[in-house]
Amino acid sequence: MRRSGSRGVDRVERALLTVLRPDQVKTDDASLRVAARDASLVRPTPPAVVCLAESHDDVVAMMTIAADLGVPVVPRGAGTGLAGGAVPSGGAIVVSTARMNRVLDVDRDNGSARVQPGVVNLDLDRLLRSTGFHFSPDPSSQQVCTLGGNVANNSGGPHCLAYGVTSAHVLAVRVVLVGGEVVDLGGDDPEPCGLDLRGAFIGGEGTLGIATEITVAITPNPPVTRTLLLAYADMTSAANTVSSIIAAGIVPAAMEVMDQGIVRAIEQYVGAGYPTDAGAVLLVEVEGLEGGVAANEVAIRGIAERMGATSIRTAVDEAERALLWKGRKTAFGAVANIAPDYYLHDTVVPRARLASVLDEVASIGVRHRLMIVNVFHAGDGNLHPLIVFDRRDPGVLERVHEAGADIVRASLAAGGVLSGEHGIGIEKQEFMSAMFTDDDLDHQNRLRRSFDPLGLSNPGKVLPSSHSCADIQQLSSVPAGVWL
Ligand SMILES: Cc1cc2nc3c(=O)[nH]c(=O)nc-3n(C[C@H](O)[C@H](O)[C@H](O)COP(=O)(O)OP(=O)(O)OC[C@H]3O[C@@H](n4cnc5c(N)ncnc54)[C@H](O)[C@@H]3O)c2cc1C
């Protein structure tokens, strides 16, 4: 059903229809409702219009209209963001890049691929695997999330421990600014001259412009990969194993910890072969040449034994390895076996403080009468406490948000940071002042203004309202910290 529009919306829609086909400009209820939210608990806000961009030129045309009419623009990939980054401000044009999903070029000689922003992470990876390469950043949402979203959130994943998060794999980005100006940031050279504006754009969460083309570095497939599953009586021993492995000078491709609560849910869901009597399990993957991999496996087994591992297993073949990873990668789906809703948190703490912060997280759960399970990229200290709940329970959402805030405070108190990979969005913007000084925030705002002087690109995100451009505050109808 078509929504009856206000005069302002009709004006925006009419202008967009001068440059786009009618099937690219959506104002029906269903389209607006889908674009009103992402995967976070931030309260949905329907935009004025949803535009389905099919090309770079479409985005240029929309960004020109946005500036002419003074209307905010919110880029959107797959909407899997967990911080409210793609939740629109009222009256905004949502620019969906889902139809811009072509891999334009794969250059094996130079180890790069040029893609449109709507390419799904796993689609790129699958296409590359047969060529002897892969795309390293592998968020757990990789079956649906897009490269544009990965770049905007500087996303990570289990295999980012050894190779780095998205920014380490992006060579160049073509960006359309509000007003339609096009800038090419970075370049094919590993060390392009000039200021690293490519680096400034990555992690900008859509507040600096819209990426319409991304050149990524592709990684050669390793000759040998070995995956170990280590089980422990308690989380502390698993966390200490992680610190000891890194302290021994070994940087595995991945190190993922799961506690008993999530292991039991996974086993019920997919039967990955994890021991359900263990207090925590640690999935470790090492890769490289056979000699190095074998030496690292022996060393890791030795460390695991010293840390009191109750069982140590190496996957015997590719099928077993795939099953171990299937368990980890379906962990969030498995949570449905515990309760219908969850709030997936994301902070980083110094690796040596993992065990103590996890104890604190457990106390936070008890204090707020909430179940918290843990599944996280332990190698880089990235915590993902998962608060599991049923939103029909009266008062539970307040307790969930309080517990989330306590987890952030505990992580910061331990010397950690606000987010490892999910970004700031709306969810954490009011915590920015706890992490950065006023001067820091003012400088971030100046950088933002240099890309977007009108403050129309995804306004009301990342920077706290006290440090955003004045025009952004006026335009945003999503006050910080507005939750479901
Ligand atoms: C179950 C689950 C597991 C997850 N696991 C991980 C994980 O392991 N690691 C991780 O890092 N994240 C994870 N995430 C979070 C999320 O999937 C990532 O942040 C992902 O990169 C978002 O991609 P998207 O296409 O869904 O972006 P969206 O949610 O659509 O947008 C995210 C942000 O990017 C901006 N944006 C989108 N496209 C563009 C563009 N072309 N130009 C400029 N800005 C743009 C949006 O405005 C928004 O601010 C997970 C999410 C879920 C639901």
Coordinates of C-alpha atoms and ligand atoms in Angstrom, one line a residue:
M1 CA 0.0 0.0 0.0
R2 CA 1.3 3.4 -0.9
R3 CA 1.7 5.8 2.1
S4 CA -0.1 9.1 1.8
G5 CA 2.8 11.5 1.7
S6 CA 3.3 15.0 3.3
R7 CA 4.1 17.9 0.9
G8 CA 7.8 17.7 1.9
V9 CA 7.9 14.0 1.1
D10 CA 6.1 14.5 -2.2
R11 CA 8.6 17.1 -3.1
V12 CA 11.5 14.7 -2.4
E13 CA 9.8 11.9 -4.3
R14 CA 9.0 14.1 -7.3
A15 CA 12.6 15.3 -7.5
L16 CA 14.0 11.7 -7.2
L17 CA 11.6 10.5 -10.0
T18 CA 13.2 13.0 -12.4
V19 CA 16.4 11.0 -12.2
L20 CA 15.3 7.4 -11.3
R21 CA 12.8 4.9 -12.6
P22 CA 9.5 4.6 -10.5
D23 CA 10.5 1.1 -9.4
Q24 CA 13.7 2.6 -7.8
V25 CA 11.8 5.0 -5.6
K26 CA 9.8 3.4 -2.8
T27 CA 7.3 5.1 -0.5
D28 CA 5.1 2.1 0.3
D29 CA 4.6 1.1 4.0
A30 CA 6.5 -2.2 3.6
S31 CA 9.6 -0.6 2.1
L32 CA 9.7 2.2 4.7
R33 CA 9.2 -0.3 7.5
V34 CA 12.1 -2.5 6.3
A35 CA 14.4 0.5 5.9
A36 CA 13.4 1.9 9.4
R37 CA 15.6 -0.5 11.3
D38 CA 18.8 -2.5 11.4
A39 CA 19.7 -5.5 13.5
S40 CA 20.2 -3.3 16.6
L41 CA 17.7 -2.6 19.4
V42 CA 17.6 1.1 18.4
R43 CA 14.0 2.2 17.9
P44 CA 13.0 2.1 14.1
T45 CA 12.3 5.4 12.4
P46 CA 10.7 5.2 8.9
P47 CA 12.5 7.4 6.3
A48 CA 10.6 9.6 3.8
V49 CA 11.7 7.6 0.8
V50 CA 13.8 4.5 0.0
C51 CA 15.9 4.6 -3.2
L52 CA 17.3 1.5 -4.8
A53 CA 20.5 2.7 -6.4
E54 CA 21.7 0.6 -9.4
S55 CA 24.8 2.5 -10.4
H56 CA 27.3 5.1 -9.3
D57 CA 25.5 7.7 -11.5
D58 CA 22.2 7.0 -9.6
V59 CA 24.0 7.8 -6.3
V60 CA 25.5 11.0 -7.7
A61 CA 22.0 12.0 -8.8
M62 CA 20.5 11.3 -5.4
M63 CA 23.3 13.1 -3.5
T64 CA 22.8 16.1 -5.7
I65 CA 19.1 16.2 -5.0
A66 CA 19.7 15.7 -1.2
A67 CA 21.9 18.8 -1.2
D68 CA 19.5 20.8 -3.3
L69 CA 16.5 20.0 -1.1
G70 CA 18.5 20.0 2.2
V71 CA 17.3 16.4 3.0
P72 CA 19.5 13.9 5.0
V73 CA 20.7 10.7 3.3
V74 CA 21.3 7.4 5.0
P75 CA 23.3 4.7 3.1
R76 CA 22.1 1.2 3.6
G77 CA 23.7 -2.2 2.8
A78 CA 22.0 -5.3 4.2
G79 CA 20.9 -3.6 7.4
T80 CA 22.7 -6.1 9.7
G81 CA 24.5 -3.4 11.6
L82 CA 24.2 -3.7 15.4
A83 CA 24.6 -0.1 16.5
G84 CA 21.8 1.6 14.7
G85 CA 24.1 3.1 11.9
A86 CA 21.5 2.5 9.2
V87 CA 18.5 3.6 11.2
P88 CA 17.3 6.7 9.4
S89 CA 16.7 10.1 10.8
G90 CA 13.1 11.3 10.2
G91 CA 12.5 12.7 6.7
A92 CA 15.6 11.0 5.3
I93 CA 16.2 9.4 1.9
V94 CA 17.6 5.9 2.5
V95 CA 19.9 4.9 -0.3
S96 CA 20.0 1.1 -0.6
T97 CA 23.0 -0.3 -2.4
A98 CA 21.6 -3.8 -2.5
R99 CA 21.2 -3.8 -6.3
M100 CA 24.8 -2.6 -6.8
N101 CA 26.1 -6.1 -6.3
R102 CA 28.5 -6.8 -9.1
V103 CA 32.2 -7.9 -8.8
L104 CA 33.7 -5.7 -11.5
D105 CA 37.1 -7.1 -11.8
V106 CA 39.5 -9.7 -10.2
D107 CA 43.2 -9.0 -10.7
R108 CA 45.1 -12.0 -9.5
D109 CA 48.5 -10.5 -10.6
N110 CA 48.0 -7.5 -8.4
G111 CA 46.1 -9.4 -5.7
S112 CA 43.0 -7.1 -5.8
A113 CA 39.3 -7.1 -6.7
R114 CA 37.1 -4.2 -7.6
V115 CA 33.5 -4.5 -6.3
Q116 CA 30.3 -2.5 -6.0
P117 CA 29.3 -1.8 -2.4
G118 CA 26.2 -4.1 -2.4
V119 CA 28.3 -7.2 -3.0
V120 CA 27.7 -9.7 -0.2
N121 CA 30.8 -10.5 1.7
L122 CA 30.4 -14.3 1.4
D123 CA 29.6 -14.1 -2.3
L124 CA 32.9 -12.3 -3.0
D125 CA 34.8 -14.9 -0.8
R126 CA 33.1 -17.8 -2.7
L127 CA 33.9 -16.3 -6.1
L128 CA 37.6 -15.8 -5.1
R129 CA 38.2 -19.2 -3.4
S130 CA 38.3 -21.0 -6.8
T131 CA 41.0 -18.6 -8.0
G132 CA 43.4 -19.4 -5.2
F133 CA 42.5 -16.3 -3.2
H134 CA 40.0 -15.2 -0.5
F135 CA 38.7 -12.1 1.2
S136 CA 40.0 -12.2 4.8
P137 CA 37.5 -10.2 6.8
D138 CA 34.7 -12.6 7.6
P139 CA 32.1 -11.1 9.9
S140 CA 29.7 -13.7 11.4
S141 CA 27.0 -12.0 9.3
Q142 CA 29.0 -12.6 6.1
Q143 CA 26.1 -14.5 4.4
V144 CA 24.2 -11.3 4.1
C145 CA 26.3 -8.2 5.0
T146 CA 27.7 -6.1 2.2
L147 CA 31.1 -4.8 1.4
G148 CA 29.8 -1.2 1.7
G149 CA 28.6 -1.9 5.2
N150 CA 31.9 -3.7 6.0
V151 CA 33.9 -0.6 4.9
A152 CA 31.6 1.8 6.7
N153 CA 31.9 -0.1 9.9
N154 CA 35.5 -1.3 9.5
S155 CA 34.2 -4.7 10.2
G156 CA 36.1 -7.6 11.7
G157 CA 35.6 -11.3 12.0
P158 CA 37.1 -14.5 13.4
H159 CA 39.9 -14.5 10.8
C160 CA 41.0 -10.9 11.3
L161 CA 43.4 -11.8 14.1
A162 CA 46.4 -12.5 11.9
Y163 CA 45.4 -10.4 8.9
G164 CA 43.7 -7.4 10.3
V165 CA 40.1 -5.9 10.0
T166 CA 38.6 -4.5 6.9
S167 CA 40.8 -1.3 6.7
A168 CA 43.8 -3.6 6.2
H169 CA 42.2 -5.0 3.1
V170 CA 40.8 -1.9 1.3
L171 CA 43.1 -0.3 -1.2
A172 CA 40.8 2.3 -2.7
V173 CA 37.2 3.7 -2.3
R174 CA 35.2 5.8 -4.8
V175 CA 33.0 8.0 -2.7
V176 CA 30.0 10.3 -3.6
L177 CA 29.7 13.3 -1.3
V178 CA 26.5 15.1 -0.5
G179 CA 26.1 17.5 -3.5
G180 CA 27.2 14.8 -6.0
E181 CA 31.0 15.5 -5.9
V182 CA 33.0 12.3 -6.5
V183 CA 36.3 11.6 -4.7
D184 CA 38.7 8.7 -5.2
L185 CA 40.4 7.8 -1.9
G186 CA 43.5 5.6 -1.8
G187 CA 44.8 3.8 -4.9
D188 CA 46.0 0.5 -6.2
D189 CA 49.6 1.1 -4.8
P190 CA 50.1 -0.3 -1.4
E191 CA 51.4 3.1 -0.3
P192 CA 49.7 5.8 -2.3
C193 CA 51.1 9.4 -1.8
G194 CA 49.4 12.0 0.3
L195 CA 47.2 11.9 3.4
D196 CA 45.4 8.6 4.0
L197 CA 41.9 9.8 3.4
R198 CA 41.0 6.2 2.5
G199 CA 41.8 5.3 6.1
A200 CA 39.7 8.3 7.3
F201 CA 36.7 7.2 5.3
I202 CA 36.8 3.5 6.5
G203 CA 34.8 3.3 9.7
G204 CA 32.9 6.6 8.9
E205 CA 29.6 4.7 9.3
G206 CA 28.1 6.6 6.3
T207 CA 28.6 10.0 7.9
L208 CA 31.2 11.0 5.3
G209 CA 29.5 10.0 2.0
I210 CA 28.5 6.9 0.1
A211 CA 31.0 4.3 -1.2
T212 CA 30.1 3.3 -4.8
E213 CA 33.1 1.3 -5.7
I214 CA 35.7 -0.5 -3.5
T215 CA 39.0 -2.0 -4.4
V216 CA 40.0 -4.7 -1.9
A217 CA 43.2 -6.6 -1.4
I218 CA 42.7 -10.3 -1.8
T219 CA 44.7 -12.9 0.2
P220 CA 46.2 -16.1 -1.2
N221 CA 44.7 -19.2 0.2
P222 CA 47.0 -20.8 2.8
P223 CA 48.7 -24.1 1.7
V224 CA 47.9 -25.8 5.1
T225 CA 45.2 -25.0 7.7
R226 CA 44.7 -26.8 11.0
T227 CA 41.9 -26.3 13.4
L228 CA 42.0 -27.2 17.1
L229 CA 39.2 -27.4 19.6
L230 CA 40.4 -27.0 23.2
A231 CA 38.0 -27.5 26.2
Y232 CA 38.3 -26.2 29.7
A233 CA 36.5 -26.5 33.0
D234 CA 36.1 -22.7 33.2
M235 CA 36.3 -19.5 31.2
T236 CA 39.4 -18.2 33.1
S237 CA 41.6 -21.0 31.9
A238 CA 40.4 -20.5 28.3
A239 CA 41.0 -16.8 28.5
N240 CA 44.5 -17.3 30.0
T241 CA 45.3 -19.8 27.2
V242 CA 44.6 -17.0 24.6
S243 CA 47.0 -14.6 26.3
S244 CA 49.7 -17.3 26.7
I245 CA 49.5 -18.3 23.0
I246 CA 50.1 -14.7 21.9
A247 CA 52.8 -14.2 24.6
A248 CA 54.6 -17.2 23.1
G249 CA 54.9 -15.3 19.8
I250 CA 52.2 -17.3 18.0
V251 CA 49.6 -15.4 16.1
P252 CA 46.9 -17.9 14.9
A253 CA 44.6 -17.1 12.0
A254 CA 41.7 -17.2 14.5
M255 CA 41.0 -17.7 18.2
E256 CA 37.4 -17.9 19.2
V257 CA 36.1 -18.5 22.7
M258 CA 32.6 -19.8 23.6
D259 CA 31.2 -20.4 27.0
Q260 CA 29.0 -23.3 28.2
G261 CA 25.7 -21.5 27.6
I262 CA 26.4 -20.8 24.0
V263 CA 28.0 -24.2 23.4
R264 CA 24.9 -26.0 24.7
A265 CA 22.7 -23.8 22.4
I266 CA 24.9 -24.5 19.4
E267 CA 24.9 -28.3 20.0
Q268 CA 21.1 -28.3 20.2
Y269 CA 21.0 -26.3 17.0
V270 CA 23.6 -27.8 14.6
G271 CA 25.5 -30.5 16.6
A272 CA 29.0 -29.2 15.9
G273 CA 30.7 -31.8 18.2
Y274 CA 31.5 -29.3 21.0
P275 CA 31.8 -30.8 24.5
T276 CA 28.7 -29.6 26.3
D277 CA 30.1 -30.4 29.8
A278 CA 33.0 -27.9 29.3
G279 CA 32.9 -24.6 31.0
A280 CA 34.4 -23.0 27.9
V281 CA 35.8 -24.0 24.6
L282 CA 38.5 -22.4 22.5
L283 CA 38.6 -22.8 18.7
V284 CA 42.1 -22.1 17.4
E285 CA 43.1 -22.1 13.7
V286 CA 46.7 -22.0 12.5
E287 CA 47.7 -21.7 8.8
G288 CA 50.8 -21.4 6.6
L289 CA 53.4 -23.8 5.4
E290 CA 53.4 -27.3 6.8
G291 CA 56.5 -26.9 9.0
G292 CA 55.3 -23.7 10.7
V293 CA 51.8 -25.0 11.1
A294 CA 53.0 -28.3 12.7
A295 CA 55.4 -26.4 15.1
N296 CA 52.6 -24.0 16.1
E297 CA 50.2 -26.9 16.7
V298 CA 52.6 -28.6 19.0
A299 CA 53.3 -25.4 20.9
I300 CA 49.5 -24.6 21.3
R301 CA 48.8 -28.1 22.5
G302 CA 51.6 -27.7 25.1
I303 CA 50.2 -24.3 26.3
A304 CA 46.6 -25.8 26.5
E305 CA 47.8 -28.7 28.6
R306 CA 49.7 -26.3 31.0
M307 CA 46.5 -24.2 31.3
G308 CA 44.5 -27.3 32.3
A309 CA 42.6 -28.1 29.1
T310 CA 40.3 -31.0 29.7
S311 CA 40.4 -32.1 26.1
I312 CA 42.4 -31.1 23.0
R313 CA 41.3 -32.1 19.5
T314 CA 42.6 -31.3 16.0
A315 CA 40.1 -31.6 13.2
V316 CA 41.1 -34.7 11.2
D317 CA 39.7 -33.6 7.8
E318 CA 38.0 -30.7 6.0
A319 CA 34.5 -32.0 6.9
E320 CA 35.3 -32.0 10.6
R321 CA 36.9 -28.5 10.3
A322 CA 33.9 -27.2 8.5
L323 CA 31.6 -28.6 11.2
L324 CA 33.6 -26.9 14.0
W325 CA 33.3 -23.6 12.2
K326 CA 29.6 -24.1 11.4
G327 CA 29.1 -24.2 15.1
R328 CA 30.8 -20.9 15.7
K329 CA 29.3 -19.2 12.7
T330 CA 25.7 -20.2 13.6
A331 CA 26.1 -19.2 17.3
F332 CA 23.8 -16.2 17.0
G333 CA 21.0 -18.2 15.3
A334 CA 21.4 -20.9 18.0
V335 CA 20.5 -18.4 20.7
A336 CA 16.9 -18.7 19.6
N337 CA 17.0 -22.1 21.4
I338 CA 17.5 -20.1 24.7
A339 CA 15.1 -17.1 24.3
P340 CA 13.5 -15.2 21.4
D341 CA 15.6 -12.0 21.7
Y342 CA 19.2 -11.0 22.2
Y343 CA 21.4 -7.9 22.5
L344 CA 24.8 -8.6 21.1
H345 CA 27.4 -6.4 22.7
D346 CA 30.8 -5.4 21.4
T347 CA 33.7 -4.0 23.3
V348 CA 37.5 -4.6 23.4
V349 CA 39.6 -5.1 26.5
P350 CA 43.4 -5.7 26.8
R351 CA 43.9 -9.4 26.3
A352 CA 45.5 -9.8 29.7
R353 CA 42.3 -8.4 31.3
L354 CA 39.9 -10.8 29.5
A355 CA 39.4 -13.2 32.4
S356 CA 38.7 -10.4 34.9
V357 CA 36.4 -8.5 32.7
L358 CA 34.5 -11.7 31.9
D359 CA 34.0 -12.3 35.6
E360 CA 32.6 -8.7 35.8
V361 CA 30.3 -9.4 32.9
A362 CA 29.0 -12.5 34.7
S363 CA 28.3 -10.3 37.8
I364 CA 26.5 -7.8 35.7
G365 CA 24.2 -10.5 34.5
V366 CA 23.4 -11.6 38.0
R367 CA 22.9 -8.0 39.2
H368 CA 20.4 -7.3 36.4
R369 CA 18.8 -10.8 36.6
L370 CA 19.7 -11.5 33.0
M371 CA 21.3 -14.5 31.2
I372 CA 24.5 -13.5 29.4
V373 CA 26.4 -15.9 27.2
N374 CA 29.7 -15.2 25.6
V375 CA 31.1 -16.0 22.1
F376 CA 34.0 -13.8 21.0
H377 CA 37.1 -13.1 19.0
A378 CA 39.4 -13.6 22.0
G379 CA 42.6 -13.2 20.1
D380 CA 42.2 -9.5 19.8
G381 CA 40.4 -9.0 23.1
N382 CA 37.1 -8.4 21.3
L383 CA 34.3 -9.3 23.7
H384 CA 30.7 -10.1 22.5
P385 CA 28.6 -10.7 25.6
L386 CA 25.1 -11.8 24.4
I387 CA 22.3 -10.7 26.6
V388 CA 19.5 -13.2 26.0
F389 CA 15.9 -12.3 26.9
D390 CA 12.3 -12.3 26.0
R391 CA 11.1 -8.7 25.3
R392 CA 7.5 -9.7 26.4
D393 CA 8.8 -9.8 30.0
P394 CA 7.7 -6.5 31.6
G395 CA 10.7 -4.2 32.3
V396 CA 13.2 -6.5 30.7
L397 CA 14.3 -4.0 28.0
E398 CA 15.3 -1.4 30.7
R399 CA 17.4 -4.1 32.5
V400 CA 19.0 -5.1 29.2
H401 CA 20.1 -1.6 28.4
E402 CA 21.4 -1.0 31.9
A403 CA 23.4 -4.2 31.7
G404 CA 24.7 -3.1 28.3
A405 CA 25.8 0.2 29.7
D406 CA 27.5 -1.6 32.7
I407 CA 29.4 -3.8 30.3
V408 CA 30.7 -0.7 28.4
R409 CA 31.8 0.9 31.7
A410 CA 33.5 -2.3 32.9
S411 CA 35.4 -2.5 29.6
L412 CA 36.5 1.1 29.6
A413 CA 37.6 0.8 33.3
A414 CA 39.8 -2.1 32.3
G415 CA 41.5 0.1 29.7
G416 CA 39.4 -1.1 26.8
V417 CA 37.5 0.7 24.0
L418 CA 33.8 1.1 23.1
S419 CA 33.7 -1.1 20.0
G420 CA 35.8 -3.6 18.3
E421 CA 33.8 -3.9 15.1
H422 CA 30.1 -3.1 15.3
G423 CA 30.7 0.7 15.3
I424 CA 29.2 3.5 17.4
G425 CA 26.1 4.4 15.4
I426 CA 23.4 5.6 17.7
E427 CA 23.9 2.8 20.3
K428 CA 27.2 4.1 21.7
Q429 CA 27.4 7.7 20.7
E430 CA 26.7 9.1 24.2
F431 CA 29.6 7.0 25.5
M432 CA 32.0 8.7 23.1
S433 CA 32.6 11.4 25.8
A434 CA 33.8 8.8 28.2
M435 CA 36.5 7.7 25.8
F436 CA 37.5 11.0 24.0
T437 CA 38.2 14.5 25.3
D438 CA 36.2 17.5 24.0
D439 CA 39.2 18.4 21.8
D440 CA 39.3 14.9 20.3
L441 CA 35.6 15.0 19.5
D442 CA 35.8 18.5 18.0
H443 CA 38.6 17.4 15.7
Q444 CA 36.5 14.3 14.7
N445 CA 33.6 16.7 13.9
R446 CA 35.9 19.0 11.9
L447 CA 37.0 16.0 9.8
R448 CA 33.4 15.0 9.3
R449 CA 32.5 18.6 8.2
S450 CA 35.3 18.6 5.6
F451 CA 33.6 15.7 3.9
D452 CA 30.0 16.8 4.5
P453 CA 29.8 20.6 5.3
L454 CA 25.9 20.5 5.1
G455 CA 25.7 17.7 7.7
L456 CA 23.3 15.7 5.6
S457 CA 25.2 12.4 5.3
N458 CA 23.7 10.0 7.9
P459 CA 23.2 12.7 10.5
G460 CA 22.9 12.0 14.2
K461 CA 25.3 9.1 14.2
V462 CA 28.7 8.4 15.9
L463 CA 29.5 11.8 17.4
P464 CA 27.5 12.7 20.5
S465 CA 24.9 15.5 19.9
S466 CA 27.0 18.0 21.9
H467 CA 29.9 17.6 19.4
S468 CA 27.9 17.3 16.1
C469 CA 27.5 20.1 13.6
A470 CA 24.6 22.4 14.7
D471 CA 22.7 21.5 11.4
I472 CA 23.0 17.8 12.2
Q473 CA 21.3 18.3 15.5
Q474 CA 18.4 20.1 13.9
L475 CA 18.0 17.5 11.2
S476 CA 18.1 14.4 13.3
S477 CA 14.9 13.4 14.8
V478 CA 16.5 10.4 16.4
P479 CA 17.8 11.6 19.8
A480 CA 20.8 9.7 21.1
G481 CA 20.0 6.5 23.0
V482 CA 16.5 6.0 21.8
W483 CA 15.8 2.3 22.3
L484 CA 13.1 -0.1 21.5
Ligands
LIG1 C1 24.3 -12.1 13.7 C2 25.3 -10.9 13.4 C3 26.6 -11.2 13.5 C4 27.5 -10.2 13.3 N1 28.9 -10.4 13.3 C5 29.8 -9.5 13.1 C6 31.2 -9.7 13.1 O1 31.6 -10.9 13.4 N2 32.0 -8.7 12.9 C7 31.6 -7.5 12.6 O2 32.4 -6.6 12.4 N3 30.2 -7.2 12.5 C8 29.3 -8.1 12.8 N4 28.0 -7.9 12.7 C9 27.5 -6.5 12.4 C10 27.3 -6.2 10.9 O3 26.9 -7.3 10.2 C11 28.5 -5.5 10.2 O4 28.7 -4.2 10.8 C12 28.3 -5.4 8.7 O5 29.6 -4.9 8.2 C13 27.2 -4.4 8.3 O6 27.0 -4.6 6.9 P1 25.6 -4.2 6.2 O7 25.7 -4.4 4.8 O8 24.5 -5.0 6.9 O9 25.5 -2.7 6.6 P2 24.3 -1.8 7.2 O10 23.8 -2.4 8.5 O11 23.3 -1.7 6.1 O12 25.0 -0.4 7.4 C14 26.0 -0.3 8.4 C15 26.6 1.1 8.3 O13 27.2 1.3 7.1 C16 26.7 2.4 6.4 N5 26.8 2.1 5.0 C17 26.3 1.0 4.4 N6 26.6 1.0 3.1 C18 27.4 2.1 2.9 C19 28.0 2.6 1.7 N7 28.0 2.1 0.5 N8 28.7 3.8 1.9 C20 28.8 4.4 3.1 N9 28.2 3.9 4.2 C21 27.5 2.8 4.1 C22 25.3 2.6 6.9 O14 24.9 3.9 6.8 C23 25.5 2.2 8.4 O15 26.0 3.3 9.1 C24 27.1 -8.9 12.9 C25 25.7 -8.6 12.8 C26 24.8 -9.7 13.1 C27 23.3 -9.4 12.9

